[in-house]
Structure formats: structure tokens, C-alpha cells
Tab-separated table of C-alpha atoms and ligand atoms in Angstrom:
chain	number	residue	atom	x	y	z
Z	84	MET	CA	0.000	0.000	0.000
Z	85	PRO	CA	1.409	3.507	-0.799
Z	86	MET	CA	2.314	5.583	2.224
Z	87	LYS	CA	-0.498	7.881	3.323
Z	88	GLY	CA	-0.943	10.122	6.350
Z	89	ARG	CA	-3.692	12.406	7.495
Z	90	PHE	CA	-4.637	15.365	9.635
Z	91	ALA	CA	-8.080	14.997	11.163
Z	92	PRO	CA	-9.075	18.160	13.046
Z	93	SER	CA	-12.413	18.626	14.803
Z	94	PRO	CA	-13.701	22.050	13.741
Z	95	THR	CA	-14.769	23.147	17.205
Z	96	GLY	CA	-12.504	26.186	17.415
Z	97	ARG	CA	-9.409	27.800	16.039
Z	98	MET	CA	-6.278	25.589	15.768
Z	99	HIS	CA	-3.834	26.043	18.620
Z	100	LEU	CA	-0.108	25.375	18.386
Z	101	GLY	CA	-0.568	21.753	19.521
Z	102	ASN	CA	-2.834	21.054	16.527
Z	103	VAL	CA	-0.372	22.775	14.198
Z	104	TYR	CA	2.469	20.697	15.661
Z	105	SER	CA	0.596	17.443	14.885
Z	106	ALA	CA	-0.312	18.630	11.392
Z	107	LEU	CA	3.275	19.673	10.657
Z	108	LEU	CA	4.850	16.396	11.793
Z	109	SER	CA	2.314	14.266	9.928
Z	110	TRP	CA	2.806	16.374	6.786
Z	111	LEU	CA	6.627	16.205	7.061
Z	112	SER	CA	6.563	12.451	7.581
Z	113	VAL	CA	4.419	12.038	4.465
Z	114	ARG	CA	6.319	14.495	2.281
Z	115	SER	CA	9.711	13.065	3.290
Z	116	GLN	CA	8.515	9.595	2.184
Z	117	GLY	CA	6.819	10.708	-1.044
Z	118	GLY	CA	3.392	9.783	0.333
Z	119	ALA	CA	-0.047	11.416	0.131
Z	120	TRP	CA	-1.654	13.589	2.807
Z	121	VAL	CA	-5.353	13.580	3.598
Z	122	LEU	CA	-7.199	16.428	5.304
Z	123	ARG	CA	-10.304	15.101	7.008
Z	124	ILE	CA	-12.676	17.444	8.775
Z	125	GLU	CA	-14.055	15.539	11.787
Z	126	ASP	CA	-17.312	17.414	12.192
Z	127	ILE	CA	-19.418	14.539	13.526
Z	128	ASP	CA	-20.446	16.355	16.685
Z	129	PRO	CA	-23.266	18.579	15.395
Z	130	GLN	CA	-23.456	20.570	18.620
Z	131	ARG	CA	-19.798	21.618	18.656
Z	132	SER	CA	-18.689	21.637	15.009
Z	133	ARG	CA	-18.892	24.780	12.845
Z	134	ARG	CA	-18.289	25.075	9.114
Z	135	SER	CA	-16.616	28.438	9.735
Z	136	PHE	CA	-13.967	26.769	11.926
Z	137	ALA	CA	-13.352	24.147	9.211
Z	138	GLU	CA	-12.811	26.953	6.684
Z	139	GLN	CA	-10.477	28.687	9.110
Z	140	ILE	CA	-8.451	25.475	9.596
Z	141	GLU	CA	-8.133	25.102	5.818
Z	142	ASP	CA	-7.014	28.713	5.545
Z	143	ASP	CA	-4.477	28.233	8.367
Z	144	LEU	CA	-3.003	25.126	6.704
Z	145	LYS	CA	-2.682	26.985	3.391
Z	146	TRP	CA	-1.069	29.921	5.192
Z	147	LEU	CA	1.456	27.495	6.706
Z	148	GLY	CA	2.130	25.828	3.330
Z	149	LEU	CA	0.824	22.410	4.454
Z	150	ASP	CA	-0.923	21.250	1.289
Z	151	TRP	CA	-3.159	18.188	1.084
Z	152	ASP	CA	-3.849	15.680	-1.702
Z	153	GLU	CA	-7.295	14.474	-0.619
Z	154	TYR	CA	-10.090	16.085	1.349
Z	155	PHE	CA	-13.054	14.580	3.209
Z	156	ILE	CA	-15.811	15.814	5.493
Z	157	GLN	CA	-17.113	13.301	8.027
Z	158	SER	CA	-20.628	14.756	8.218
Z	159	GLU	CA	-21.113	13.646	4.578
Z	160	ARG	CA	-20.229	10.030	5.370
Z	161	SER	CA	-23.090	8.949	7.604
Z	162	ALA	CA	-24.309	6.206	5.220
Z	163	ILE	CA	-20.853	4.615	5.292
Z	164	TYR	CA	-20.755	4.589	9.107
Z	165	THR	CA	-24.271	3.080	9.180
Z	166	HIS	CA	-23.095	0.268	6.906
Z	167	TYR	CA	-20.173	-0.579	9.167
Z	168	LEU	CA	-22.200	-0.253	12.361
Z	169	ASN	CA	-24.690	-2.755	10.919
Z	170	ILE	CA	-21.893	-5.249	10.307
Z	171	LEU	CA	-21.096	-5.228	14.022
Z	172	ARG	CA	-24.764	-5.355	14.949
Z	173	GLU	CA	-25.320	-8.395	12.719
Z	174	LYS	CA	-22.386	-10.115	14.399
Z	175	GLY	CA	-24.204	-9.670	17.741
Z	176	LEU	CA	-21.487	-7.404	19.106
Z	177	THR	CA	-23.524	-4.280	19.853
Z	178	TYR	CA	-26.402	-3.458	22.150
Z	179	PRO	CA	-28.631	-0.501	22.926
Z	180	CYS	CA	-27.741	1.507	26.010
Z	181	TYR	CA	-30.348	3.664	27.733
Z	182	CYS	CA	-28.104	4.956	30.520
Z	183	THR	CA	-27.991	8.682	31.067
Z	184	ARG	CA	-24.709	10.379	31.902
Z	185	ALA	CA	-25.885	10.571	35.530
Z	186	ASP	CA	-26.533	6.784	35.573
Z	187	ILE	CA	-23.021	6.159	34.284
Z	188	MET	CA	-21.369	8.517	36.760
Z	189	ALA	CA	-23.280	6.875	39.634
Z	190	THR	CA	-21.663	3.507	38.838
Z	191	GLN	CA	-18.123	4.916	38.623
Z	192	ALA	CA	-15.491	3.577	40.983
Z	193	PRO	CA	-13.979	6.467	42.968
Z	194	HIS	CA	-10.414	5.813	41.725
Z	195	GLU	CA	-11.133	6.791	38.135
Z	196	ALA	CA	-10.100	10.325	38.962
Z	197	ASP	CA	-8.376	10.995	35.628
Z	198	GLY	CA	-11.711	11.754	33.998
Z	199	ARG	CA	-11.813	8.377	32.298
Z	200	VAL	CA	-15.246	6.789	32.279
Z	201	VAL	CA	-15.357	2.995	32.551
Z	202	TYR	CA	-18.790	1.762	31.565
Z	203	ALA	CA	-20.017	-0.835	34.063
Z	204	GLY	CA	-22.006	-2.816	31.479
Z	205	THR	CA	-25.368	-1.849	33.002
Z	206	CYS	CA	-27.320	-2.327	29.745
Z	207	ARG	CA	-25.315	-5.293	28.400
Z	208	PRO	CA	-27.942	-7.988	27.705
Z	209	LYS	CA	-27.489	-11.655	28.587
Z	210	ASN	CA	-28.436	-12.719	25.078
Z	211	LEU	CA	-26.615	-10.440	22.672
Z	212	LEU	CA	-28.322	-11.854	19.594
Z	213	GLN	CA	-31.655	-10.547	20.898
Z	214	ALA	CA	-30.161	-7.285	22.120
Z	215	TRP	CA	-32.121	-5.117	19.687
Z	216	SER	CA	-35.513	-6.855	19.825
Z	217	ASN	CA	-37.118	-4.474	22.382
Z	218	GLU	CA	-35.538	-1.292	21.086
Z	219	ALA	CA	-38.791	0.496	20.233
Z	220	SER	CA	-40.542	-0.271	23.509
Z	221	HIS	CA	-38.034	0.483	26.215
Z	222	PRO	CA	-39.828	1.653	29.405
Z	223	SER	CA	-37.671	4.808	29.613
Z	224	GLY	CA	-39.085	6.005	26.261
Z	225	ARG	CA	-35.553	7.228	25.494
Z	226	LYS	CA	-33.642	6.549	22.307
Z	227	PRO	CA	-30.611	4.323	22.948
Z	228	ALA	CA	-26.929	4.834	22.305
Z	229	THR	CA	-25.154	1.892	20.607
Z	230	ARG	CA	-22.350	0.223	22.547
Z	231	ILE	CA	-19.933	-2.482	21.506
Z	232	ILE	CA	-18.918	-5.268	23.864
Z	233	VAL	CA	-15.221	-5.447	24.611
Z	234	PRO	CA	-13.254	-8.547	25.588
Z	235	ASP	CA	-11.565	-8.875	28.975
Z	236	GLU	CA	-8.132	-9.344	27.425
Z	237	ASP	CA	-5.035	-7.276	26.755
Z	238	ILE	CA	-4.582	-5.594	23.395
Z	239	HIS	CA	-0.896	-5.211	22.571
Z	240	PHE	CA	0.514	-2.801	20.037
Z	241	VAL	CA	3.735	-0.960	19.367
Z	242	ASP	CA	3.516	2.799	19.008
Z	243	ALA	CA	6.202	3.993	16.592
Z	244	HIS	CA	7.199	6.751	19.032
Z	245	TYR	CA	6.240	5.512	22.529
Z	246	GLY	CA	7.017	1.807	22.056
Z	247	PRO	CA	5.081	-1.259	23.268
Z	248	GLN	CA	1.680	-0.667	24.881
Z	249	SER	CA	-0.806	-3.046	26.416
Z	250	VAL	CA	-4.363	-2.144	27.385
Z	251	ASN	CA	-7.259	-4.207	28.692
Z	252	LEU	CA	-10.358	-2.545	27.227
Z	253	ALA	CA	-12.723	-4.047	29.814
Z	254	ARG	CA	-10.737	-2.281	32.542
Z	255	HIS	CA	-9.741	0.787	30.560
Z	256	CYS	CA	-13.132	1.895	29.189
Z	257	GLY	CA	-15.612	-1.007	29.224
Z	258	ASP	CA	-18.122	-1.440	26.400
Z	259	PHE	CA	-17.796	1.795	24.455
Z	260	VAL	CA	-20.194	3.924	22.421
Z	261	LEU	CA	-20.243	3.764	18.626
Z	262	ARG	CA	-23.287	5.949	18.130
Z	263	ARG	CA	-24.741	8.386	20.607
Z	264	ALA	CA	-28.402	8.411	21.652
Z	265	ASP	CA	-28.884	11.640	19.638
Z	266	GLY	CA	-27.682	9.817	16.510
Z	267	ALA	CA	-24.214	11.422	16.396
Z	268	TRP	CA	-21.391	9.081	15.393
Z	269	ALA	CA	-18.719	8.360	17.942
Z	270	TYR	CA	-15.136	9.277	17.120
Z	271	GLN	CA	-13.845	5.691	17.535
Z	272	LEU	CA	-16.089	4.238	14.838
Z	273	ALA	CA	-15.773	7.099	12.352
Z	274	VAL	CA	-11.990	7.353	12.686
Z	275	VAL	CA	-11.412	3.621	12.095
Z	276	VAL	CA	-13.784	3.342	9.135
Z	277	ASP	CA	-12.317	6.468	7.561
Z	278	ASP	CA	-8.650	5.694	8.148
Z	279	ALA	CA	-9.173	2.199	6.721
Z	280	LEU	CA	-11.262	3.190	3.681
Z	281	MET	CA	-8.995	6.156	2.896
Z	282	GLY	CA	-5.956	3.847	2.917
Z	283	ILE	CA	-4.177	5.639	5.763
Z	284	THR	CA	-0.965	3.803	6.631
Z	285	GLU	CA	0.378	6.188	9.299
Z	286	VAL	CA	-1.666	7.863	12.046
Z	287	VAL	CA	0.175	10.787	13.653
Z	288	ARG	CA	-1.500	12.694	16.506
Z	289	GLY	CA	-0.983	13.872	20.087
Z	290	ARG	CA	-0.306	11.321	22.793
Z	291	ASP	CA	-3.561	12.304	24.520
Z	292	LEU	CA	-5.061	9.818	22.026
Z	293	LEU	CA	-2.462	7.060	22.637
Z	294	LEU	CA	-4.939	5.009	24.650
Z	295	SER	CA	-7.654	5.396	22.028
Z	296	ALA	CA	-5.494	3.275	19.730
Z	297	PRO	CA	-6.417	-0.055	21.426
Z	298	GLN	CA	-10.142	0.689	21.032
Z	299	GLN	CA	-9.448	1.422	17.387
Z	300	ILE	CA	-7.282	-1.680	16.913
Z	301	TYR	CA	-10.125	-3.773	18.347
Z	302	LEU	CA	-12.466	-2.333	15.683
Z	303	TYR	CA	-9.868	-2.750	12.903
Z	304	ARG	CA	-9.648	-6.437	13.775
Z	305	LEU	CA	-13.418	-6.928	13.886
Z	306	PHE	CA	-13.771	-5.389	10.421
Z	307	GLY	CA	-10.744	-7.267	9.063
Z	308	PHE	CA	-8.990	-3.995	8.175
Z	309	GLU	CA	-5.226	-3.638	8.169
Z	310	VAL	CA	-4.018	-1.715	11.236
Z	311	PRO	CA	-1.956	1.403	10.364
Z	312	THR	CA	1.241	2.492	12.101
Z	313	PHE	CA	0.403	4.621	15.118
Z	314	CYS	CA	2.842	7.387	15.915
Z	315	HIS	CA	1.808	9.534	18.848
Z	316	LEU	CA	3.461	12.841	19.633
Z	317	PRO	CA	4.527	14.623	22.796
Z	318	LEU	CA	2.067	17.300	23.853
Z	319	LEU	CA	2.672	21.005	23.813
Z	320	CYS	CA	2.033	22.286	27.332
Z	321	ASN	CA	1.510	25.661	28.943
Z	322	GLU	CA	3.558	26.895	31.915
Z	323	ALA	CA	1.246	25.061	34.341
Z	324	GLY	CA	2.233	21.808	32.602
Z	325	GLN	CA	-1.231	21.382	31.058
Z	326	ARG	CA	-1.804	20.341	27.474
Z	327	LEU	CA	-2.564	23.367	25.290
Z	328	CYS	CA	-6.256	23.782	24.699
Z	329	LYS	CA	-8.724	26.395	23.549
Z	330	ARG	CA	-8.361	28.262	26.866
Z	331	ASP	CA	-4.751	29.145	26.016
Z	332	LYS	CA	-5.955	31.969	23.821
Z	333	SER	CA	-2.561	33.542	23.220
Z	334	LEU	CA	-1.331	30.268	21.666
Z	335	ASP	CA	-4.061	29.875	19.118
Z	336	LEU	CA	-3.171	30.503	15.528
Z	337	GLY	CA	-5.661	33.357	15.251
Z	338	GLU	CA	-3.816	35.380	17.893
Z	339	ILE	CA	-0.434	34.359	16.537
Z	340	ARG	CA	-1.341	35.461	12.996
Z	341	LYS	CA	-2.830	38.708	14.326
Z	342	SER	CA	0.385	39.482	16.201
Z	343	GLY	CA	2.246	39.628	12.892
Z	344	HIS	CA	4.126	36.315	12.886
Z	345	SER	CA	4.994	34.930	9.475
Z	346	PRO	CA	4.214	31.286	8.687
Z	347	GLU	CA	7.974	30.709	8.554
Z	348	SER	CA	8.474	32.006	12.089
Z	349	VAL	CA	5.697	29.727	13.450
Z	350	LEU	CA	7.104	26.727	11.560
Z	351	GLY	CA	10.677	27.489	12.654
Z	352	GLN	CA	9.621	27.603	16.298
Z	353	LEU	CA	7.603	24.353	16.054
Z	354	ALA	CA	10.341	22.555	14.096
Z	355	TYR	CA	12.791	23.615	16.797
Z	356	TYR	CA	10.462	22.188	19.488
Z	357	ALA	CA	10.323	18.991	17.424
Z	358	GLY	CA	14.132	18.747	17.366
Z	359	ILE	CA	14.163	18.994	13.557
Z	360	ILE	CA	16.309	22.137	13.456
Z	361	ASP	CA	18.865	23.375	15.977
Z	362	CYS	CA	17.665	26.941	16.364
Z	363	PRO	CA	14.215	28.526	16.042
Z	364	GLU	CA	14.864	30.455	12.843
Z	365	PRO	CA	12.169	31.159	10.230
Z	366	VAL	CA	11.879	28.342	7.711
Z	367	SER	CA	9.290	27.210	5.161
Z	368	ALA	CA	7.464	23.875	5.320
Z	369	LEU	CA	9.220	22.690	2.149
Z	370	GLN	CA	12.670	23.581	3.515
Z	371	LEU	CA	11.946	21.334	6.515
Z	372	VAL	CA	11.226	18.222	4.434
Z	373	PRO	CA	14.869	17.126	3.937
Z	374	GLU	CA	15.639	17.891	7.614
Z	375	PHE	CA	12.865	15.682	8.953
Z	376	SER	CA	13.512	12.432	10.835
Z	377	TRP	CA	11.337	10.742	13.491
Z	378	LYS	CA	14.557	10.014	15.408
Z	379	LYS	CA	14.922	13.736	16.148
Z	380	VAL	CA	11.454	14.135	17.699
Z	381	PRO	CA	11.458	14.035	21.525
Z	382	VAL	CA	9.142	11.886	23.647
Z	383	GLU	CA	8.942	14.386	26.527
Z	384	ASP	CA	6.161	16.954	26.471
Z	385	ILE	CA	7.168	20.424	25.315
Z	386	LEU	CA	6.736	23.628	27.290
Z	387	VAL	CA	5.528	26.557	25.197
Z	388	ARG	CA	6.192	30.057	26.485
Z	389	PRO	CA	2.973	32.050	27.001
Z	390	ASP	CA	4.445	34.967	25.050
Z	391	PHE	CA	4.947	32.890	21.893
Z	392	ALA	CA	2.658	35.241	20.038
Z	393	ALA	CA	4.770	38.220	21.057
Z	394	CYS	CA	8.270	36.806	20.416
M	425	LIG	N1	-10.481	14.774	15.510
M	425	LIG	C1	-9.587	14.450	16.586
M	425	LIG	C2	-9.189	15.703	17.308
M	425	LIG	O1	-9.231	16.778	16.727
M	425	LIG	C3	-8.306	13.796	16.140
M	425	LIG	C4	-8.514	12.451	15.647
M	425	LIG	C5	-7.270	11.685	15.285
M	425	LIG	O2	-6.258	12.273	14.896
M	425	LIG	O3	-7.356	10.448	15.363
M	425	LIG	O4	-8.823	15.605	18.464
């Protein structure tokens, strides 16, 4: 299969430097190997996604010189996700879940303090093949979410950057959601179906998603898809040691562009953080291609100065 990478932003706000860092490293990996780069707008959450943010992301990538070869929008792919969800349903691997968020929180063990939600299996039926027979007449009158059963066994994989990993899905997350009760597609299903059908061979993204990979590998195996290489990246952090997010206003690309930075100065700084160049001098995306090597990229998280926009 030809080498192919992708950048898959959720258009729920302006890109911050952490998103740009992931996009840049995925793009450099692809361009340095003569591969193709896919831009996929992950707008499956109708409450949080905005077309205007997607347009802004596209404009930001063009401004940076990160060009793509293929373009997809997840909200146009619902029929494809339905097809793949039905495959799992016909195999007797999914069931309807009527739990509210409050129900789920009430069954949480107190030690899951990292925000991770482990579903206790409250709605998992004894006979999975009849799981959907009472769907229309549930006493709650609510519409169900769709969950997939997970095995109580370790999933092993080797991340190209963080090395061997092993996760037991039953303990890590429990049966997880593939489609929400409001009909919105869950990230795990959409990302696997898309990466597989688009022929993605290398998934590059922040290490906050490292432990999503085993959920995805489980789905890849159920569908009989080939698993791509996963290459997770260190996170860009603010001075408090927290991962950059939308709250770090001064480090979003909107502010940085407004403050007069050139694309070359942003790329030079990020390439320096990534260990690709030795000093943070302005440089174009194309000039970085021959310099790129995964061996140079650190595994430790990277502190970003709050005055980035001003420097
Ligand atoms: N859409 C996800 C996000 O913006 C990224 C998905 C991925 O790279 O797998 O966090």
C-alpha cells in the first residue's frame, strides 16, 4: 500500500499550536517519504462543530504551506458509518444503552479520577443476539446509544514513538459507544472506518489519544482492516504543565497570525520544538522536508512560552 498520512481536526474552534504541531509532523513524515496527505474534517459532533472553523483550519493550513492531496468531510459520510455499524450489529457485538450520563457517573469507581469513564455494562444484555428486539418499547421512552462489547483481554501494540503498549479494554473503558443516543457518530467508529477506507498507513496525533489506539485496533480487527502504524506525539504544554487547549488563547493561531508572525516564524519555532532544526529560525514547510527524521522528535512533552505570540 502507498504511504499515506492524514490530519483529522475537529472544527470546534481555532487551531492552537498543539494542533499545528501534529499537522506539521504528519505532513513532514508524508512528504519526506513521497506519500499522500489527507485532510479530514471531523465534524461529527453537530453541537460543537462549525463550518466556519473548518474553513479557518483550511485557511491556516494553506497559510502554513501544508498542502493536502485528498479532502473529506465526516458529516457527509453517515451512510458509510451506518453500513459498518450494521456489520457489528449483525455479528451480535452491539447493544442498545439507555443509561444517562448521571446513571453512568453513579456507577463509577472512585479511583477513576483521571476523567476516564469505565462503563459498568449496566445495559449489556445476557443474550446479545436478541439485544435489539425491544428497542422500540423500552420503558424509559428514550432513544438508545449503541455500545460495543469489549473482551476482557489485553490488546498489545507498538507505538512507533512511545514503544510497546498493552491495554485491557474491559478495565480501561468497558463497552464503548459507537453511536450516541442523539444519533451522532462516535469518534472511535468514524476514525477507524475512515482511516481504513482512505488507505491511511500512518496515524500521527498527540499522545492524549495514545490510549484510544487499542479501542481502534479492536475495531480494525473486527472489520478485518489492516491496522496502520500509530505514531503519537509529545504534547505542547503551557507553563502550568497542562496540554494546550482552547483556553490558552494567546497560543491559538488566530492570535499568533494577528500578532504579525509569518508562517515561517511559526514553523521554525515548532520545528525547533520537534528537534528537527537546531535553532528557532524562520523556515518554510518545504525547507523542513529534507531535515525531517522521526529520530529527532522528543518523547517528553514540550513547554511553550505564554508569550509565543509576542516573540
Ligand atoms: N479529531 C480528533 C481531534 O481533533 C483527532 C482524531 C485523530 O487524529 O485520530 O482531536
